[in-house]
Structure formats: structure tokens, C-alpha cells
PDB file of C-alpha atoms in Angstrom:
ATOM      1  CA  MET A 174     -50.812 146.372  63.274  1.00  0.00           C
ATOM      2  CA  ARG A 175     -54.091 147.693  62.018  1.00  0.00           C
ATOM      3  CA  PRO A 176     -54.765 151.467  61.826  1.00  0.00           C
ATOM      4  CA  ALA A 177     -57.650 151.206  64.318  1.00  0.00           C
ATOM      5  CA  HIS A 178     -55.475 149.521  66.906  1.00  0.00           C
ATOM      6  CA  ALA A 179     -52.703 152.117  66.465  1.00  0.00           C
ATOM      7  CA  ALA A 180     -55.119 154.990  66.965  1.00  0.00           C
ATOM      8  CA  ALA A 181     -56.464 153.403  70.162  1.00  0.00           C
ATOM      9  CA  ALA A 182     -52.977 152.935  71.582  1.00  0.00           C
ATOM     10  CA  ALA A 183     -52.050 156.528  70.829  1.00  0.00           C
ATOM     11  CA  ALA A 184     -55.204 157.737  72.599  1.00  0.00           C
ATOM     12  CA  ILE A 185     -54.335 155.676  75.689  1.00  0.00           C
ATOM     13  CA  LEU A 186     -50.835 157.129  75.828  1.00  0.00           C
ATOM     14  CA  VAL A 187     -52.141 160.671  75.592  1.00  0.00           C
ATOM     15  CA  ALA A 188     -54.634 160.012  78.403  1.00  0.00           C
ATOM     16  CA  MET A 189     -51.928 158.564  80.668  1.00  0.00           C
ATOM     17  CA  SER A 190     -49.608 161.520  80.075  1.00  0.00           C
ATOM     18  CA  GLY A 191     -52.355 163.949  81.005  1.00  0.00           C
ATOM     19  CA  ALA A 192     -53.080 162.050  84.212  1.00  0.00           C
ATOM     20  CA  ILE A 193     -49.416 162.103  85.222  1.00  0.00           C
ATOM     21  CA  LEU A 194     -49.144 165.840  84.641  1.00  0.00           C
ATOM     22  CA  ALA A 195     -52.322 166.484  86.631  1.00  0.00           C
ATOM     23  CA  GLY A 196     -51.022 164.467  89.564  1.00  0.00           C
ATOM     24  CA  GLY A 197     -47.760 166.451  89.602  1.00  0.00           C
ATOM     25  CA  HIS A 198     -49.569 169.725  89.820  1.00  0.00           C
ATOM     26  CA  ARG A 199     -51.693 168.274  92.596  1.00  0.00           C
ATOM     27  CA  LEU A 200     -48.647 167.363  94.720  1.00  0.00           C
ATOM     28  CA  ALA A 201     -47.036 170.764  94.210  1.00  0.00           C
ATOM     29  CA  SER A 202     -50.095 172.827  95.141  1.00  0.00           C
ATOM     30  CA  PRO A 203     -49.822 175.067  98.292  1.00  0.00           C
ATOM     31  CA  GLN A 204     -53.092 173.699  99.636  1.00  0.00           C
ATOM     32  CA  ASP A 205     -51.385 170.485 100.639  1.00  0.00           C
ATOM     33  CA  GLU A 206     -48.766 172.105 102.901  1.00  0.00           C
ATOM     34  CA  ILE A 207     -48.650 170.824 106.536  1.00  0.00           C
ATOM     35  CA  VAL A 208     -49.805 173.392 109.068  1.00  0.00           C
ATOM     36  CA  ILE A 209     -48.933 172.931 112.801  1.00  0.00           C
ATOM     37  CA  ALA A 210     -51.459 174.315 115.261  1.00  0.00           C
ATOM     38  CA  PRO A 211     -50.232 176.205 118.383  1.00  0.00           C
ATOM     39  CA  GLU A 212     -51.914 173.730 120.708  1.00  0.00           C
ATOM     40  CA  ASP A 213     -49.814 170.928 119.210  1.00  0.00           C
ATOM     41  CA  VAL A 214     -46.528 172.571 120.348  1.00  0.00           C
ATOM     42  CA  PRO A 215     -45.256 171.010 123.683  1.00  0.00           C
ATOM     43  CA  ASP A 216     -44.786 173.256 126.700  1.00  0.00           C
ATOM     44  CA  MET A 217     -41.126 174.354 127.042  1.00  0.00           C
ATOM     45  CA  PRO A 218     -39.592 175.316 130.403  1.00  0.00           C
ATOM     46  CA  PRO A 219     -39.252 179.058 130.889  1.00  0.00           C
ATOM     47  CA  GLU A 220     -35.891 180.618 130.405  1.00  0.00           C
ATOM     48  CA  PRO A 221     -33.964 181.519 133.543  1.00  0.00           C
ATOM     49  CA  GLY A 222     -34.698 185.079 134.635  1.00  0.00           C
ATOM     50  CA  ALA A 223     -37.811 185.357 132.519  1.00  0.00           C
ATOM     51  CA  GLY A 224     -40.737 187.111 134.199  1.00  0.00           C
ATOM     52  CA  LEU A 225     -38.702 188.617 137.066  1.00  0.00           C
ATOM     53  CA  GLU A 226     -39.194 192.132 138.235  1.00  0.00           C
ATOM     54  CA  ASP A 227     -36.537 194.760 138.148  1.00  0.00           C
ATOM     55  CA  GLY A 228     -34.031 194.549 140.992  1.00  0.00           C
ATOM     56  CA  GLN A 229     -34.661 190.836 141.718  1.00  0.00           C
ATOM     57  CA  ALA A 230     -31.524 188.752 141.265  1.00  0.00           C
ATOM     58  CA  GLY A 231     -31.650 185.920 138.832  1.00  0.00           C
ATOM     59  CA  ASP A 232     -29.407 183.702 140.964  1.00  0.00           C
ATOM     60  CA  GLU A 233     -31.977 183.468 143.746  1.00  0.00           C
ATOM     61  CA  ALA A 234     -34.611 182.202 141.367  1.00  0.00           C
ATOM     62  CA  SER A 235     -32.239 179.688 139.871  1.00  0.00           C
ATOM     63  CA  THR A 236     -31.183 178.350 143.279  1.00  0.00           C
ATOM     64  CA  GLU A 237     -34.777 177.911 144.366  1.00  0.00           C
ATOM     65  CA  ALA A 238     -35.503 175.759 141.349  1.00  0.00           C
ATOM     66  CA  ILE A 239     -32.513 173.437 142.056  1.00  0.00           C
ATOM     67  CA  GLU A 240     -33.353 170.553 144.348  1.00  0.00           C
ATOM     68  CA  PRO A 241     -30.824 169.690 147.076  1.00  0.00           C
ATOM     69  CA  GLN A 242     -28.665 166.663 146.256  1.00  0.00           C
ATOM     70  CA  GLN A 243     -28.894 163.643 148.457  1.00  0.00           C
ATOM     71  CA  PRO A 244     -25.600 162.221 149.809  1.00  0.00           C
ATOM     72  CA  ASP A 245     -24.360 158.977 148.339  1.00  0.00           C
ATOM     73  CA  GLU A 246     -25.217 155.884 150.363  1.00  0.00           C
ATOM     74  CA  ALA A 247     -21.701 154.459 149.806  1.00  0.00           C
ATOM     75  CA  LEU A 248     -20.171 157.514 151.457  1.00  0.00           C
ATOM     76  CA  ILE A 249     -22.557 157.265 154.407  1.00  0.00           C
ATOM     77  CA  ARG A 250     -21.786 153.590 154.989  1.00  0.00           C
ATOM     78  CA  SER A 251     -17.950 153.924 154.734  1.00  0.00           C
ATOM     79  CA  ARG A 252     -16.143 153.920 158.075  1.00  0.00           C
ATOM     80  CA  ALA A 253     -13.615 156.533 159.068  1.00  0.00           C
ATOM     81  CA  ILE A 254      -9.928 155.622 158.638  1.00  0.00           C
ATOM     82  CA  ASP A 255      -7.656 155.964 161.635  1.00  0.00           C
ATOM     83  CA  PRO A 256      -5.429 158.973 160.861  1.00  0.00           C
ATOM     84  CA  GLU A 257      -2.612 157.561 162.995  1.00  0.00           C
ATOM     85  CA  PHE A 258      -1.967 154.840 160.409  1.00  0.00           C
ATOM     86  CA  VAL A 259      -2.797 156.661 157.179  1.00  0.00           C
ATOM     87  CA  ALA A 260      -1.913 160.272 157.749  1.00  0.00           C
ATOM     88  CA  PRO A 261       1.779 161.152 157.363  1.00  0.00           C
ATOM     89  CA  PRO A 262       3.621 161.763 160.621  1.00  0.00           C
ATOM     90  CA  SER A 263       4.002 165.320 161.669  1.00  0.00           C
ATOM     91  CA  THR A 264       7.482 166.653 161.040  1.00  0.00           C
ATOM     92  CA  GLY A 265       7.251 169.424 163.609  1.00  0.00           C
ATOM     93  CA  ALA A 266       9.346 172.511 163.476  1.00  0.00           C
ATOM     94  CA  ALA A 267      12.645 170.651 162.953  1.00  0.00           C
ATOM     95  CA  PRO A 268      13.957 170.670 159.372  1.00  0.00           C
ATOM     96  CA  LEU A 269      14.040 167.449 157.356  1.00  0.00           C
ATOM     97  CA  GLU A 270      17.299 165.506 157.227  1.00  0.00           C
ATOM     98  CA  ARG A 271      18.347 163.119 154.476  1.00  0.00           C
ATOM     99  CA  ALA A 272      19.037 159.625 155.825  1.00  0.00           C
ATOM    100  CA  ASP A 273      21.721 157.379 154.447  1.00  0.00           C
ATOM    101  CA  PRO A 274      20.488 154.658 152.064  1.00  0.00           C
ATOM    102  CA  ARG A 275      20.348 151.138 153.434  1.00  0.00           C
ATOM    103  CA  PRO A 276      22.996 148.685 152.252  1.00  0.00           C
ATOM    104  CA  PRO A 277      22.000 146.453 149.326  1.00  0.00           C
ATOM    105  CA  LEU A 278      20.830 142.931 150.016  1.00  0.00           C
ATOM    106  CA  SER A 279      23.309 141.431 147.557  1.00  0.00           C
ATOM    107  CA  LYS A 280      25.942 142.450 145.030  1.00  0.00           C
ATOM    108  CA  LEU A 281      23.680 141.507 142.132  1.00  0.00           C
ATOM    109  CA  SER A 282      21.991 144.918 142.213  1.00  0.00           C
ATOM    110  CA  LEU A 283      25.261 146.852 142.246  1.00  0.00           C
ATOM    111  CA  ALA A 284      27.003 148.163 139.179  1.00  0.00           C
ATOM    112  CA  LEU A 285      30.369 146.531 139.790  1.00  0.00           C
ATOM    113  CA  PRO A 286      33.441 147.962 138.100  1.00  0.00           C
ATOM    114  CA  PRO A 287      34.766 146.035 135.096  1.00  0.00           C
ATOM    115  CA  LYS A 288      37.229 143.269 135.830  1.00  0.00           C
ATOM    116  CA  PRO A 289      40.841 144.259 135.293  1.00  0.00           C
ATOM    117  CA  LYS A 290      42.505 142.900 132.218  1.00  0.00           C
ATOM    118  CA  MET A 291      45.289 140.401 132.452  1.00  0.00           C
ATOM    119  CA  PRO A 292      48.728 142.044 132.535  1.00  0.00           C
ATOM    120  CA  ASP A 293      51.054 141.766 129.595  1.00  0.00           C
ATOM    121  CA  GLU A 294      53.407 139.349 131.376  1.00  0.00           C
ATOM    122  CA  TRP A 295      50.652 136.721 131.385  1.00  0.00           C
ATOM    123  CA  LYS A 296      50.674 136.502 127.631  1.00  0.00           C
ATOM    124  CA  GLY A 297      52.137 133.219 126.467  1.00  0.00           C
ATOM    125  CA  LYS A 298      51.683 130.093 124.406  1.00  0.00           C
ATOM    126  CA  PRO A 299      49.277 127.278 125.317  1.00  0.00           C
ATOM    127  CA  LEU A 300      50.981 123.897 125.646  1.00  0.00           C
ATOM    128  CA  PHE A 301      48.606 121.014 125.043  1.00  0.00           C
ATOM    129  CA  GLN A 302      48.750 117.502 126.564  1.00  0.00           C
ATOM    130  CA  PRO A 303      51.286 118.246 129.319  1.00  0.00           C
ATOM    131  CA  LEU A 304      53.023 115.395 131.169  1.00  0.00           C
ATOM    132  CA  ALA A 305      54.437 116.144 134.618  1.00  0.00           C
ATOM    133  CA  THR A 306      57.871 114.527 135.107  1.00  0.00           C
ATOM    134  CA  ALA A 307      58.324 116.096 138.557  1.00  0.00           C
ATOM    135  CA  ALA A 308      56.475 118.465 140.873  1.00  0.00           C
ATOM    136  CA  GLY A 309      57.253 121.684 139.008  1.00  0.00           C
ATOM    137  CA  VAL A 310      58.499 120.278 135.665  1.00  0.00           C
ATOM    138  CA  PHE A 311      56.422 119.075 132.707  1.00  0.00           C
ATOM    139  CA  GLN A 312      56.835 118.274 129.012  1.00  0.00           C
ATOM    140  CA  ALA A 313      54.461 119.324 126.221  1.00  0.00           C
ATOM    141  CA  MET A 314      54.727 119.954 122.464  1.00  0.00           C
ATOM    142  CA  GLY A 315      58.510 119.491 122.439  1.00  0.00           C
ATOM    143  CA  TYR A 316      59.105 121.798 125.424  1.00  0.00           C
ATOM    144  CA  THR A 317      60.506 120.879 128.834  1.00  0.00           C
ATOM    145  CA  VAL A 318      59.311 123.624 131.155  1.00  0.00           C
ATOM    146  CA  ALA A 319      60.391 124.229 134.747  1.00  0.00           C
ATOM    147  CA  ILE A 320      58.047 126.515 136.649  1.00  0.00           C
ATOM    148  CA  SER A 321      59.817 129.793 137.407  1.00  0.00           C
ATOM    149  CA  GLY A 322      60.309 130.684 141.084  1.00  0.00           C
ATOM    150  CA  VAL A 323      59.957 127.064 142.243  1.00  0.00           C
ATOM    151  CA  ASP A 324      62.463 124.402 143.296  1.00  0.00           C
ATOM    152  CA  ALA A 325      61.020 121.239 141.796  1.00  0.00           C
ATOM    153  CA  VAL A 326      60.702 118.092 143.917  1.00  0.00           C
ATOM    154  CA  LYS A 327      62.249 115.134 142.084  1.00  0.00           C
ATOM    155  CA  PRO A 328      60.400 111.811 142.027  1.00  0.00           C
ATOM    156  CA  ASP A 329      63.198 109.962 143.876  1.00  0.00           C
ATOM    157  CA  GLU A 330      63.264 112.443 146.769  1.00  0.00           C
ATOM    158  CA  SER A 331      62.377 111.231 150.275  1.00  0.00           C
ATOM    159  CA  CYS A 332      61.058 113.269 153.184  1.00  0.00           C
ATOM    160  CA  THR A 333      61.106 112.697 156.944  1.00  0.00           C
ATOM    161  CA  ASP A 334      58.219 113.905 159.085  1.00  0.00           C
ATOM    162  CA  GLU A 335      58.311 115.049 162.703  1.00  0.00           C
ATOM    163  CA  ALA A 336      57.794 111.509 163.965  1.00  0.00           C
ATOM    164  CA  GLY A 337      60.975 110.423 162.177  1.00  0.00           C
ATOM    165  CA  LYS A 338      59.164 108.394 159.521  1.00  0.00           C
ATOM    166  CA  THR A 339      60.655 108.521 156.028  1.00  0.00           C
ATOM    167  CA  TRP A 340      58.370 108.401 153.016  1.00  0.00           C
ATOM    168  CA  ASN A 341      58.664 108.915 149.261  1.00  0.00           C
ATOM    169  CA  CYS A 342      57.358 112.475 149.003  1.00  0.00           C
ATOM    170  CA  GLY A 343      58.695 113.000 145.453  1.00  0.00           C
ATOM    171  CA  VAL A 344      56.348 110.466 143.889  1.00  0.00           C
ATOM    172  CA  ARG A 345      53.461 111.840 145.913  1.00  0.00           C
ATOM    173  CA  ALA A 346      54.208 115.416 144.819  1.00  0.00           C
ATOM    174  CA  ARG A 347      54.441 114.412 141.164  1.00  0.00           C
ATOM    175  CA  GLY A 348      51.081 112.647 141.391  1.00  0.00           C
ATOM    176  CA  ALA A 349      49.492 115.744 142.915  1.00  0.00           C
ATOM    177  CA  PHE A 350      50.913 117.896 140.107  1.00  0.00           C
ATOM    178  CA  ARG A 351      49.568 115.500 137.463  1.00  0.00           C
ATOM    179  CA  ALA A 352      46.147 115.576 139.102  1.00  0.00           C
ATOM    180  CA  PHE A 353      46.247 119.389 139.020  1.00  0.00           C
ATOM    181  CA  LEU A 354      47.093 119.488 135.313  1.00  0.00           C
ATOM    182  CA  ARG A 355      44.741 116.591 134.352  1.00  0.00           C
ATOM    183  CA  GLY A 356      45.214 117.185 130.642  1.00  0.00           C
ATOM    184  CA  ARG A 357      44.594 120.945 130.687  1.00  0.00           C
ATOM    185  CA  ALA A 358      46.791 123.223 128.575  1.00  0.00           C
ATOM    186  CA  PRO A 359      48.990 125.575 130.631  1.00  0.00           C
ATOM    187  CA  VAL A 360      49.911 128.931 129.094  1.00  0.00           C
ATOM    188  CA  CYS A 361      53.623 129.687 129.459  1.00  0.00           C
ATOM    189  CA  THR A 362      56.026 132.387 128.287  1.00  0.00           C
ATOM    190  CA  VAL A 363      58.195 130.182 126.081  1.00  0.00           C
ATOM    191  CA  PRO A 364      60.040 130.877 122.800  1.00  0.00           C
ATOM    192  CA  PRO A 365      58.200 130.210 119.542  1.00  0.00           C
ATOM    193  CA  GLU A 366      59.975 126.890 118.898  1.00  0.00           C
ATOM    194  CA  GLY A 367      60.676 123.984 121.228  1.00  0.00           C
ATOM    195  CA  GLY A 368      63.269 121.230 121.146  1.00  0.00           C
ATOM    196  CA  ARG A 369      65.735 123.053 123.408  1.00  0.00           C
ATOM    197  CA  ASP A 370      66.922 122.404 126.944  1.00  0.00           C
ATOM    198  CA  THR A 371      64.741 122.906 130.000  1.00  0.00           C
ATOM    199  CA  ILE A 372      63.120 126.353 129.935  1.00  0.00           C
ATOM    200  CA  SER A 373      62.259 128.235 133.124  1.00  0.00           C
ATOM    201  CA  ALA A 374      58.986 130.055 132.511  1.00  0.00           C
ATOM    202  CA  THR A 375      55.979 131.437 134.320  1.00  0.00           C
ATOM    203  CA  CYS A 376      52.878 129.377 133.592  1.00  0.00           C
ATOM    204  CA  ARG A 377      49.227 129.566 134.428  1.00  0.00           C
ATOM    205  CA  ILE A 378      46.015 127.612 133.895  1.00  0.00           C
ATOM    206  CA  GLY A 379      43.185 130.039 133.408  1.00  0.00           C
ATOM    207  CA  LYS A 380      43.944 132.687 136.045  1.00  0.00           C
ATOM    208  CA  GLN A 381      45.685 130.274 138.439  1.00  0.00           C
ATOM    209  CA  ASP A 382      49.442 130.709 138.797  1.00  0.00           C
ATOM    210  CA  ILE A 383      50.933 127.197 138.718  1.00  0.00           C
ATOM    211  CA  GLY A 384      53.974 128.151 140.791  1.00  0.00           C
ATOM    212  CA  ALA A 385      51.822 129.738 143.492  1.00  0.00           C
ATOM    213  CA  TRP A 386      49.603 126.637 143.619  1.00  0.00           C
ATOM    214  CA  LEU A 387      52.544 124.258 143.995  1.00  0.00           C
ATOM    215  CA  VAL A 388      54.179 126.188 146.835  1.00  0.00           C
ATOM    216  CA  ALA A 389      50.926 127.068 148.638  1.00  0.00           C
ATOM    217  CA  ASN A 390      49.888 123.388 148.752  1.00  0.00           C
ATOM    218  CA  GLY A 391      53.332 122.217 149.842  1.00  0.00           C
ATOM    219  CA  TRP A 392      54.219 120.221 146.711  1.00  0.00           C
ATOM    220  CA  ALA A 393      57.285 122.353 145.883  1.00  0.00           C
ATOM    221  CA  ARG A 394      59.699 124.712 147.595  1.00  0.00           C
ATOM    222  CA  ALA A 395      60.008 128.398 146.826  1.00  0.00           C
ATOM    223  CA  ALA A 396      63.204 129.463 145.076  1.00  0.00           C
ATOM    224  CA  ARG A 397      65.482 131.740 147.022  1.00  0.00           C
ATOM    225  CA  GLY A 398      64.589 135.358 146.310  1.00  0.00           C
ATOM    226  CA  GLY A 399      61.428 134.290 144.448  1.00  0.00           C
ATOM    227  CA  PRO A 400      57.883 135.610 144.840  1.00  0.00           C
ATOM    228  CA  TYR A 401      56.587 132.530 146.711  1.00  0.00           C
ATOM    229  CA  ALA A 402      58.583 132.750 149.965  1.00  0.00           C
ATOM    230  CA  GLU A 403      55.581 133.737 152.083  1.00  0.00           C
ATOM    231  CA  ALA A 404      53.490 130.944 150.576  1.00  0.00           C
ATOM    232  CA  GLU A 405      56.135 128.392 151.603  1.00  0.00           C
ATOM    233  CA  GLU A 406      56.119 129.666 155.188  1.00  0.00           C
ATOM    234  CA  VAL A 407      52.363 129.195 155.357  1.00  0.00           C
ATOM    235  CA  ALA A 408      52.644 125.660 153.905  1.00  0.00           C
ATOM    236  CA  ARG A 409      55.320 124.714 156.449  1.00  0.00           C
ATOM    237  CA  LYS A 410      53.242 126.102 159.294  1.00  0.00           C
ATOM    238  CA  GLU A 411      50.132 124.223 158.167  1.00  0.00           C
ATOM    239  CA  ARG A 412      52.196 121.049 157.447  1.00  0.00           C
ATOM    240  CA  MET A 413      50.904 120.687 153.936  1.00  0.00           C
ATOM    241  CA  GLY A 414      52.306 118.490 151.152  1.00  0.00           C
ATOM    242  CA  ILE A 415      55.911 117.423 151.609  1.00  0.00           C
ATOM    243  CA  PHE A 416      56.097 119.301 154.933  1.00  0.00           C
ATOM    244  CA  GLY A 417      53.392 117.151 156.488  1.00  0.00           C
ATOM    245  CA  ALA A 418      53.297 113.704 158.014  1.00  0.00           C
ATOM    246  CA  ALA A 419      53.846 110.516 156.092  1.00  0.00           C
ATOM    247  CA  PRO A 420      50.657 109.083 154.621  1.00  0.00           C
ATOM    248  CA  GLY A 421      49.084 106.425 156.795  1.00  0.00           C
ATOM    249  CA  LEU A 422      48.667 102.884 155.520  1.00  0.00           C
ATOM    250  CA  SER A 423      46.175 101.734 158.134  1.00  0.00           C
ATOM    251  CA  ASN A 424      43.193 101.984 155.781  1.00  0.00           C
ATOM    252  CA  LEU A 425      44.792  99.844 153.087  1.00  0.00           C
ATOM    253  CA  PRO A 426      43.714  96.187 152.730  1.00  0.00           C
ATOM    254  CA  PRO A 427      46.160  93.514 153.895  1.00  0.00           C
ATOM    255  CA  GLU A 428      48.688  92.161 151.449  1.00  0.00           C
ATOM    256  CA  PRO A 429      47.658  88.960 149.665  1.00  0.00           C
ATOM    257  CA  PRO A 430      49.606  85.792 150.531  1.00  0.00           C
ATOM    258  CA  PRO A 431      52.455  84.857 148.173  1.00  0.00           C
ATOM    259  CA  VAL A 432      51.680  82.387 145.428  1.00  0.00           C
ATOM    260  CA  GLU A 433      53.761  79.183 145.694  1.00  0.00           C
ATOM    261  CA  ALA A 434      54.975  77.483 142.551  1.00  0.00           C
ATOM    262  CA  PRO A 435      53.983  73.804 142.022  1.00  0.00           C
ATOM    263  CA  VAL A 436      56.609  71.197 143.046  1.00  0.00           C
ATOM    264  CA  GLU A 437      56.156  68.921 140.017  1.00  0.00           C
ATOM    265  CA  PRO A 438      55.879  70.456 136.583  1.00  0.00           C
ATOM    266  CA  SER A 439      52.752  69.705 134.688  1.00  0.00           C
ATOM    267  CA  PRO A 440      53.099  67.069 131.965  1.00  0.00           C
ATOM    268  CA  SER A 441      53.636  68.460 128.527  1.00  0.00           C
ATOM    269  CA  ILE A 442      51.685  67.391 125.510  1.00  0.00           C
ATOM    270  CA  LEU A 443      54.929  67.237 123.562  1.00  0.00           C
ATOM    271  CA  ASP A 444      57.279  64.255 123.827  1.00  0.00           C
ATOM    272  CA  LEU A 445      60.729  65.698 124.458  1.00  0.00           C
ATOM    273  CA  SER A 446      62.489  62.348 125.217  1.00  0.00           C
ATOM    274  CA  GLY A 447      63.523  61.699 121.590  1.00  0.00           C
ATOM    275  CA  GLU A 448      62.504  57.967 121.644  1.00  0.00           C
ATOM    276  CA  PRO A 449      60.291  56.623 118.844  1.00  0.00           C
ATOM    277  CA  PRO A 450      56.702  55.925 119.825  1.00  0.00           C
ATOM    278  CA  PRO A 451      55.711  52.237 120.364  1.00  0.00           C
ATOM    279  CA  PRO A 452      54.111  50.416 117.435  1.00  0.00           C
ATOM    280  CA  SER A 453      50.375  50.419 117.335  1.00  0.00           C
ATOM    281  CA  THR A 454      48.586  47.006 117.674  1.00  0.00           C
ATOM    282  CA  ALA A 455      45.367  48.172 116.133  1.00  0.00           C
ATOM    283  CA  PRO A 456      44.561  46.681 112.673  1.00  0.00           C
ATOM    284  CA  ALA A 457      45.134  48.931 109.774  1.00  0.00           C
ATOM    285  CA  ALA A 458      42.006  50.443 108.454  1.00  0.00           C
ATOM    286  CA  THR A 459      41.136  49.417 104.911  1.00  0.00           C
ATOM    287  CA  PRO A 460      39.091  51.598 102.703  1.00  0.00           C
ATOM    288  CA  ASP A 461      35.625  50.388 101.781  1.00  0.00           C
ATOM    289  CA  PHE A 462      35.277  49.964  98.026  1.00  0.00           C
ATOM    290  CA  PRO A 463      32.047  49.014  96.285  1.00  0.00           C
ATOM    291  CA  PRO A 464      31.859  45.419  94.906  1.00  0.00           C
ATOM    292  CA  ALA A 465      32.988  44.908  91.373  1.00  0.00           C
ATOM    293  CA  PRO A 466      30.187  44.324  88.877  1.00  0.00           C
ATOM    294  CA  ALA A 467      29.666  40.743  87.678  1.00  0.00           C
ATOM    295  CA  GLN A 468      30.934  39.920  84.235  1.00  0.00           C
TER     296      GLN A 468
END
């Protein structure tokens, strides 16, 4: 850069600095402050109680300045409610009495007491896949169990009803007992190991006493001095099970006619006479050979 050009640039910088400083002083001068004239100030409402004479209450002046409020149109248009239906009934001078609560609609809303636990005498061993051999006797897992408190009805026993008709009630009672078990596992009080003689034990299926079911339905008799004597009396009175009438056979289809055997036996494909078969007259079959080649 030439010396002339450098001197010119320095002069320009000095001039610009002076202008900036002059402008700063101009902005900071008190002559440029904003002055608000009194006529530019908006009119403010007078303070309450201002300008009142001595002895004049300030509340009267304040109430005069307040405009009366107009009632709401919704309240004017609303109709009056009949107090006979909305207002509570008058109790009078008599004291209030507490009424008993109404009974519940169902037992679902009641807090029922817990179910009682099964007594200790019901504890036993489950016997799977039972097979009833009589009404009151079954076999399972190597045990032969006779229901305690029950006189079993043997399958070959016959009963006679009031009409004097004899029927095989033992087979019918055994079938009813098998239908009651239907593969379920009874729980009986038996020793830990089987393979012994017939054991008399109390058995149940779920919460159903098997002995009570047999006697109550008339498929067994109650043992003398046992707990099912009253159940047997009810079964006899109602003519249930073996104490009832013989089953009717009127609804059964008629018996099919007997099949007669043929008079002549059918011919057998085997020759049992022992004679040699007759000679065959048909020519013997010769095998077909290809012609010999010419020599």
C-alpha cells in the first residue's frame, strides 16, 4: 500500500470515530427526555369519600354510585317446584325412630360364614377305577370294600312287590350302584395296603356319603344299629329301589322270532367221501415252443 493511501484511510477512521462519539453524546443529552403534559393524562375516577363534607357518611355516597342489579332472566322464567314432592316431610313433635333394614334381595350380597371343614373321620385314601360287585360292595386297587352301615344286596337276590310279582332286584341294585360310581374314585378309610379280605369302611365321593345314598334310594338295607335306619324307613315308605314295584316290561319291543336251522346242510367245497376224482377227458396241454432253426 502506498503512503498516500494509508494516510487517507487513517483520516477516514478518525472522522468516523469522531462522528460516533458525537452521536453518543447527542443521545445522552437531557434535552431529548420525554415530557408528558398534564392534558395528556386520562381522567381517573375520584376516590371514594373524596370531596365530602364533615359528618357525611361515606357509605351513602358509595351506595348512590352503585346501580341496582337486574334479576337474571333464567331465574324469572323458572317455575316454582311443588314443595309436597321436594321438601322433606315434616317430622312433627314425635321423636325419630330407627326402622329395621329391609331383607336382602339375594344371598349374594351377604357375607356368609366360611364353610365348615370336613371332619377328621372323612380322611381316607382315594380308590381309583372301582368296580361294583354288589349294591354296597366294590373292588379297586386290590381292595374289596363293603360300605359300613349297609347290608349289601347280592346280585342273585330276588324281591317280591306288593302285587306278588317277583323280580331280580339284586342285578338292578348293582346296576344302579355302578351308574352312581361311573368311574369316579371313592375316598375310603382303608389300611395303607390292600390284598386282604373284605374291608368294611366308610366311603364318600366328594361330600356325598355312599352308604347314605344307597339306603336313601332304596338300593341297600340299613345295618341294624347303624346310622341309616331313618333313611331306610323313608325309602320303604316312598317305595324306592328294591322296596318298590317290579319294573314294567310293557315299553320293551317284542321278542324276535326264533331262527330255524336249515334242514339240509349246505354242500361243502371239500370232498369228504374219500373216493378218487374221475379222470379228466380234456387233452393235456402242451407247451408252445418256438420252431427250431433250419440247418
